[in-house]
Structures are given as C-alpha cells and as structure tokens.
Amino acid sequence: MNALASSLGDDAIVQHGDVRDPDALSVLFDAVDDRWGRLDTLVNIVGGTFRSPFVDTKPKGWDALVRTNLSHVLHACSLAVPRMREGGRGGSIVNLTTIEAHRAAPGFAVYSAAKAAVEQFARTLAVEVAPDRIR
C-alpha cells in the first residue's frame, strides 16, 4: 500500500479496507471530507464472482455475490450524493459493470443479476440527482 500511495503522490488517499463493510466505506468518505471538504467523483469498480449453476448455489452464496457486486454501490452512492450536493458543484458517479449484465452467462446467474441491478440503479439515480448537477 505504501508503494501505491507513493506512486500517486499527495493528491490521493490510499486506504486499505473491505468495500463490502459499511464502516470501512464510511471511514474512507470521512477521510475525503477531512482532506478536501467535498467530493466531486465516485467510481464504483469493485466486483467478483464464482462459477456455479444456480440450482447448486445457496442463499449464503447469493448474499456474498449481492454484497460484492451491488450493496457496496448502493452504500457508496448513499455516502457520495449528500457530499456532492453539499459541495454545490455537482459531481459524477461512474458504475462499472460487465458484459454479463447484458447477456446470458450460464453459471453466473446471481452475479449477472447483481450487475444488471447496478446498471438500472445507475440510470434511476441519475434521473433523481440530475437537478443537483450530479451525473
């Protein structure tokens, strides 16, 4: 982590944590508040999966996939939007997904569903926060 921080310089915050942990996300956003006092951009890029036919999966696995691929996006956006509004300059939220959000991918049913949900959430959120110049 120190090598990453050194390579990025003084204009970055490098913080180790699990994005699926709401407390870790809150600590990161608090660090942004302390450092810059506003938030202009959020990029949600975290994700992951495992291959398994849906009928062989269990609720614990579904929960893990939803937490890894959707829930953190909801939480990060819930922390970002108020900060972007308070900054008065609008902002940008970028949610990266995967081709599996658009096509059938046997063995990845829940992952695909979570990524498709991220895309629809992004569309709906964009309409909701457009009056605040958040895109």
Coordinates of N, CA and C in Angstrom, one line a residue:
M1 N 0.8 -1.2 0.0 CA 0.0 0.0 0.0 C 0.9 1.3 0.0
N2 N 2.0 1.3 0.7 CA 2.9 2.4 0.7 C 3.4 2.8 -0.7
A3 N 3.7 1.7 -1.4 CA 4.2 1.9 -2.8 C 3.1 2.6 -3.7
L4 N 1.9 2.2 -3.5 CA 0.8 2.8 -4.2 C 0.6 4.2 -3.8
A5 N 0.6 4.5 -2.5 CA 0.5 5.9 -2.1 C 1.6 6.8 -2.6
S6 N 2.8 6.2 -2.6 CA 4.0 7.0 -3.1 C 3.9 7.3 -4.6
S7 N 3.4 6.3 -5.3 CA 3.3 6.5 -6.8 C 2.2 7.5 -7.1
L8 N 1.1 7.6 -6.3 CA 0.0 8.5 -6.6 C 0.3 10.0 -6.1
G9 N 1.2 10.1 -5.1 CA 1.5 11.4 -4.7 C 0.5 12.0 -3.6
D10 N 0.6 13.3 -3.4 CA -0.2 13.9 -2.4 C -1.6 14.2 -2.7
D11 N -2.0 13.9 -4.0 CA -3.4 14.2 -4.4 C -4.3 13.0 -4.3
A12 N -3.8 12.0 -3.5 CA -4.6 10.8 -3.4 C -4.7 10.3 -2.0
I13 N -5.8 9.6 -1.6 CA -5.9 8.9 -0.4 C -5.9 7.4 -0.7
V14 N -5.0 6.7 0.0 CA -4.9 5.3 -0.2 C -5.3 4.7 1.2
Q15 N -6.4 3.9 1.2 CA -6.9 3.4 2.4 C -7.2 1.9 2.2
H16 N -6.7 1.0 3.1 CA -7.0 -0.4 3.0 C -8.3 -0.7 3.7
G17 N -9.2 -1.5 3.1 CA -10.4 -1.9 3.7 C -11.2 -2.7 2.8
D18 N -12.3 -3.3 3.3 CA -13.2 -4.1 2.5 C -14.4 -3.2 2.2
V19 N -14.6 -3.0 0.9 CA -15.7 -2.1 0.4 C -17.1 -2.6 0.8
R20 N -17.1 -3.9 1.0 CA -18.4 -4.5 1.5 C -18.8 -4.2 2.9
D21 N -17.8 -3.6 3.6 CA -18.0 -3.3 5.0 C -18.5 -1.8 5.1
P22 N -19.7 -1.5 5.5 CA -20.2 -0.2 5.6 C -19.3 0.8 6.4
D23 N -18.8 0.2 7.5 CA -17.9 1.0 8.3 C -16.6 1.5 7.6
A24 N -16.1 0.5 6.8 CA -14.8 0.9 6.1 C -15.1 1.9 5.0
L25 N -16.3 1.8 4.4 CA -16.7 2.9 3.4 C -16.9 4.2 4.1
S26 N -17.5 4.2 5.3 CA -17.7 5.5 6.0 C -16.4 6.1 6.4
V27 N -15.4 5.3 6.8 CA -14.1 5.8 7.1 C -13.4 6.5 5.9
L28 N -13.5 5.8 4.8 CA -13.0 6.4 3.5 C -13.6 7.7 3.2
F29 N -14.9 7.8 3.2 CA -15.6 9.1 2.9 C -15.3 10.1 4.0
D30 N -15.1 9.8 5.2 CA -14.7 10.7 6.2 C -13.3 11.3 5.9
A31 N -12.4 10.4 5.4 CA -11.1 10.8 5.1 C -11.1 11.8 3.9
V32 N -12.0 11.6 3.0 CA -12.2 12.6 1.9 C -12.7 13.9 2.4
D33 N -13.7 13.9 3.4 CA -14.2 15.1 4.0 C -13.0 15.9 4.7
D34 N -12.2 15.1 5.4 CA -11.1 15.8 6.2 C -10.1 16.4 5.2
R35 N -9.8 15.7 4.1 CA -8.8 16.1 3.2 C -9.2 17.2 2.3
W36 N -10.4 17.1 1.7 CA -10.8 18.0 0.6 C -12.1 18.8 1.0
G37 N -12.8 18.3 1.9 CA -14.1 19.0 2.3 C -15.2 18.9 1.3
R38 N -15.0 18.1 0.2 CA -16.0 17.9 -0.8 C -15.7 16.7 -1.6
L39 N -16.7 16.2 -2.4 CA -16.5 15.0 -3.2 C -17.0 15.4 -4.6
D40 N -16.2 15.2 -5.6 CA -16.6 15.5 -7.0 C -16.9 14.3 -7.8
T41 N -16.2 13.2 -7.6 CA -16.3 12.0 -8.4 C -16.2 10.7 -7.5
L42 N -17.1 9.8 -7.9 CA -17.1 8.4 -7.3 C -17.0 7.4 -8.4
V43 N -16.1 6.5 -8.3 CA -16.0 5.4 -9.3 C -16.2 4.1 -8.5
N44 N -17.3 3.4 -8.8 CA -17.5 2.1 -8.3 C -17.1 1.0 -9.2
I45 N -16.0 0.3 -8.9 CA -15.4 -0.7 -9.8 C -15.3 -2.1 -9.2
V46 N -15.6 -2.2 -7.9 CA -15.4 -3.5 -7.2 C -16.4 -4.5 -7.7
G47 N -15.9 -5.8 -7.7 CA -16.8 -6.9 -8.1 C -16.1 -8.2 -8.0
G48 N -16.8 -9.2 -8.2 CA -16.2 -10.6 -8.1 C -17.3 -11.6 -8.2
T49 N -16.9 -12.8 -8.5 CA -17.9 -13.9 -8.7 C -17.3 -15.3 -8.5
F50 N -18.1 -16.3 -8.6 CA -17.6 -17.6 -8.7 C -18.6 -18.3 -9.7
R51 N -18.1 -19.3 -10.4 CA -18.9 -20.0 -11.4 C -19.6 -21.2 -10.7
S52 N -20.9 -21.3 -10.9 CA -21.7 -22.4 -10.3 C -23.1 -22.3 -10.9
P53 N -23.6 -23.5 -11.3 CA -25.0 -23.5 -11.8 C -25.9 -22.9 -10.7
F54 N -26.9 -22.1 -11.0 CA -27.8 -21.5 -10.0 C -28.4 -22.6 -9.0
V55 N -28.8 -23.7 -9.6 CA -29.5 -24.7 -8.7 C -28.5 -25.3 -7.7
D56 N -27.2 -25.1 -7.9 CA -26.3 -25.7 -7.0 C -25.8 -24.6 -5.9
T57 N -26.4 -23.4 -6.0 CA -26.0 -22.4 -5.1 C -27.0 -22.3 -3.9
K58 N -26.6 -21.6 -2.9 CA -27.4 -21.4 -1.7 C -27.5 -19.9 -1.3
P59 N -28.4 -19.6 -0.4 CA -28.6 -18.2 -0.1 C -27.3 -17.5 0.5
K60 N -26.5 -18.2 1.2 CA -25.2 -17.6 1.6 C -24.4 -17.1 0.5
G61 N -24.3 -18.0 -0.6 CA -23.5 -17.6 -1.8 C -24.2 -16.4 -2.5
W62 N -25.5 -16.4 -2.6 CA -26.3 -15.3 -3.2 C -25.9 -14.0 -2.5
D63 N -26.0 -14.1 -1.1 CA -25.8 -12.9 -0.3 C -24.3 -12.3 -0.6
A64 N -23.4 -13.2 -0.6 CA -22.0 -12.8 -0.9 C -21.9 -12.1 -2.2
L65 N -22.5 -12.7 -3.2 CA -22.5 -12.0 -4.6 C -23.2 -10.7 -4.6
V66 N -24.3 -10.6 -4.0 CA -25.0 -9.3 -3.9 C -24.3 -8.3 -3.1
R67 N -23.7 -8.7 -2.0 CA -22.8 -7.7 -1.2 C -21.6 -7.2 -2.0
T68 N -21.0 -8.2 -2.8 CA -19.8 -7.8 -3.5 C -20.1 -7.0 -4.7
N69 N -21.2 -7.2 -5.4 CA -21.5 -6.6 -6.7 C -22.6 -5.5 -6.7
L70 N -23.4 -5.4 -5.7 CA -24.5 -4.4 -5.7 C -24.5 -3.6 -4.4
S71 N -24.5 -4.2 -3.2 CA -24.8 -3.5 -2.0 C -23.7 -2.4 -1.8
H72 N -22.5 -2.7 -2.1 CA -21.5 -1.6 -1.8 C -21.7 -0.4 -2.7
V73 N -22.3 -0.6 -3.9 CA -22.6 0.5 -4.8 C -23.7 1.4 -4.2
L74 N -24.7 0.7 -3.7 CA -25.8 1.5 -3.0 C -25.2 2.3 -1.8
H75 N -24.4 1.6 -1.0 CA -23.9 2.4 0.2 C -22.9 3.5 -0.2
A76 N -22.0 3.2 -1.2 CA -21.1 4.3 -1.6 C -21.9 5.5 -2.2
C77 N -22.9 5.2 -3.0 CA -23.7 6.3 -3.6 C -24.4 7.0 -2.5
S78 N -24.9 6.3 -1.5 CA -25.6 7.0 -0.4 C -24.7 7.9 0.4
L79 N -23.4 7.6 0.4 CA -22.5 8.5 1.1 C -22.0 9.6 0.2
A80 N -21.9 9.3 -1.1 CA -21.4 10.3 -2.1 C -22.4 11.4 -2.4
V81 N -23.7 11.1 -2.7 CA -24.6 12.1 -3.1 C -24.8 13.2 -2.2
P82 N -25.0 13.0 -0.9 CA -25.1 14.2 0.0 C -23.8 15.1 0.0
R83 N -22.7 14.5 -0.1 CA -21.4 15.3 -0.2 C -21.4 16.1 -1.5
M84 N -21.8 15.5 -2.6 CA -21.8 16.2 -3.9 C -22.8 17.3 -3.8
R85 N -23.9 17.1 -3.2 CA -24.9 18.2 -3.1 C -24.4 19.3 -2.2
E86 N -23.8 19.0 -1.1 CA -23.3 20.0 -0.2 C -22.1 20.8 -0.8
G87 N -21.4 20.1 -1.7 CA -20.3 20.8 -2.4 C -20.7 21.9 -3.4
G88 N -22.0 21.8 -3.8 CA -22.6 22.8 -4.6 C -22.1 22.9 -6.1
R89 N -21.3 21.9 -6.5 CA -20.7 21.9 -7.8 C -21.2 20.7 -8.6
G90 N -22.1 19.9 -8.1 CA -22.5 18.7 -8.8 C -21.5 17.6 -8.6
G91 N -21.4 16.7 -9.5 CA -20.5 15.6 -9.4 C -20.8 14.5 -10.5
S92 N -19.9 13.5 -10.5 CA -20.0 12.4 -11.4 C -19.9 11.1 -10.6
I93 N -20.8 10.2 -10.9 CA -20.7 8.8 -10.3 C -20.6 7.9 -11.5
V94 N -19.6 7.0 -11.5 CA -19.3 6.1 -12.5 C -19.4 4.7 -11.9
N95 N -20.3 3.9 -12.5 CA -20.5 2.5 -12.0 C -20.1 1.6 -13.1
L96 N -19.0 0.8 -12.9 CA -18.5 -0.1 -13.9 C -19.2 -1.5 -13.7
T97 N -19.6 -2.1 -14.7 CA -20.2 -3.4 -14.6 C -19.5 -4.4 -15.5
T98 N -20.2 -5.2 -16.2 CA -19.6 -6.3 -17.0 C -20.6 -6.6 -18.1
I99 N -20.1 -7.3 -19.1 CA -21.0 -7.7 -20.2 C -22.1 -8.7 -19.7
E100 N -21.8 -9.4 -18.6 CA -22.7 -10.3 -18.1 C -24.0 -9.6 -17.5
A101 N -24.0 -8.3 -17.4 CA -25.2 -7.6 -17.1 C -26.2 -7.6 -18.3
H102 N -25.7 -7.9 -19.5 CA -26.5 -7.8 -20.7 C -26.8 -9.1 -21.4
R103 N -26.0 -10.1 -21.1 CA -26.2 -11.4 -21.8 C -26.3 -12.6 -20.9
A104 N -26.8 -13.6 -21.4 CA -26.9 -14.9 -20.6 C -25.5 -15.4 -20.3
A105 N -25.3 -15.8 -19.1 CA -24.0 -16.3 -18.7 C -24.2 -17.5 -17.8
P106 N -24.4 -18.7 -18.4 CA -24.6 -19.9 -17.5 C -23.5 -20.0 -16.5
G107 N -23.9 -20.3 -15.2 CA -23.0 -20.4 -14.1 C -22.8 -19.1 -13.4
F108 N -23.4 -18.0 -13.9 CA -23.2 -16.7 -13.3 C -24.5 -16.0 -13.1
A109 N -25.6 -16.7 -12.8 CA -26.9 -16.1 -12.7 C -27.1 -14.9 -11.7
V110 N -26.6 -15.2 -10.5 CA -26.8 -14.1 -9.5 C -25.8 -13.0 -9.7
Y111 N -24.6 -13.3 -10.1 CA -23.6 -12.2 -10.5 C -24.2 -11.3 -11.6
S112 N -24.7 -12.0 -12.6 CA -25.3 -11.2 -13.8 C -26.5 -10.4 -13.3
A113 N -27.3 -10.9 -12.4 CA -28.5 -10.2 -11.9 C -28.0 -9.0 -11.1
A114 N -27.0 -9.1 -10.3 CA -26.5 -8.0 -9.5 C -25.9 -6.9 -10.4
K115 N -25.1 -7.3 -11.4 CA -24.5 -6.3 -12.3 C -25.6 -5.6 -13.1
A116 N -26.7 -6.3 -13.5 CA -27.8 -5.6 -14.2 C -28.5 -4.7 -13.2
A117 N -28.6 -5.1 -12.0 CA -29.2 -4.2 -11.0 C -28.4 -2.9 -10.8
V118 N -27.1 -3.0 -10.8 CA -26.2 -1.8 -10.7 C -26.5 -0.9 -11.9
E119 N -26.7 -1.4 -13.1 CA -26.9 -0.5 -14.2 C -28.3 0.2 -14.1
Q120 N -29.3 -0.6 -13.7 CA -30.6 0.1 -13.6 C -30.7 1.1 -12.4
F121 N -30.0 0.7 -11.4 CA -29.8 1.7 -10.2 C -29.2 3.0 -10.7
A122 N -28.1 2.8 -11.5 CA -27.4 4.0 -12.0 C -28.3 4.9 -12.9
R123 N -29.1 4.3 -13.7 CA -30.0 5.0 -14.6 C -31.0 5.8 -13.7
T124 N -31.6 5.1 -12.8 CA -32.6 5.7 -11.9 C -32.0 6.8 -11.0
L125 N -30.9 6.5 -10.4 CA -30.2 7.5 -9.6 C -29.8 8.8 -10.4
A126 N -29.4 8.6 -11.6 CA -29.0 9.7 -12.5 C -30.2 10.7 -12.7
V127 N -31.4 10.1 -12.9 CA -32.6 10.9 -13.1 C -32.9 11.7 -11.8
E128 N -32.8 11.0 -10.6 CA -33.1 11.6 -9.3 C -32.2 12.7 -9.0
V129 N -30.9 12.6 -9.3 CA -30.0 13.6 -8.8 C -29.5 14.6 -9.9
A130 N -30.1 14.5 -11.1 CA -29.8 15.4 -12.2 C -30.0 16.9 -11.8
P131 N -31.1 17.2 -11.1 CA -31.3 18.6 -10.7 C -30.2 19.2 -9.8
D132 N -29.4 18.3 -9.2 CA -28.3 18.7 -8.4 C -27.0 18.7 -9.2
R133 N -27.1 18.6 -10.5 CA -25.9 18.5 -11.4 C -25.0 17.4 -11.1
I134 N -25.6 16.3 -10.6 CA -24.8 15.1 -10.4 C -25.2 14.1 -11.5
R135 N -24.2 13.6 -12.2 CA -24.5 12.7 -13.3 C -23.8 11.4 -13.1

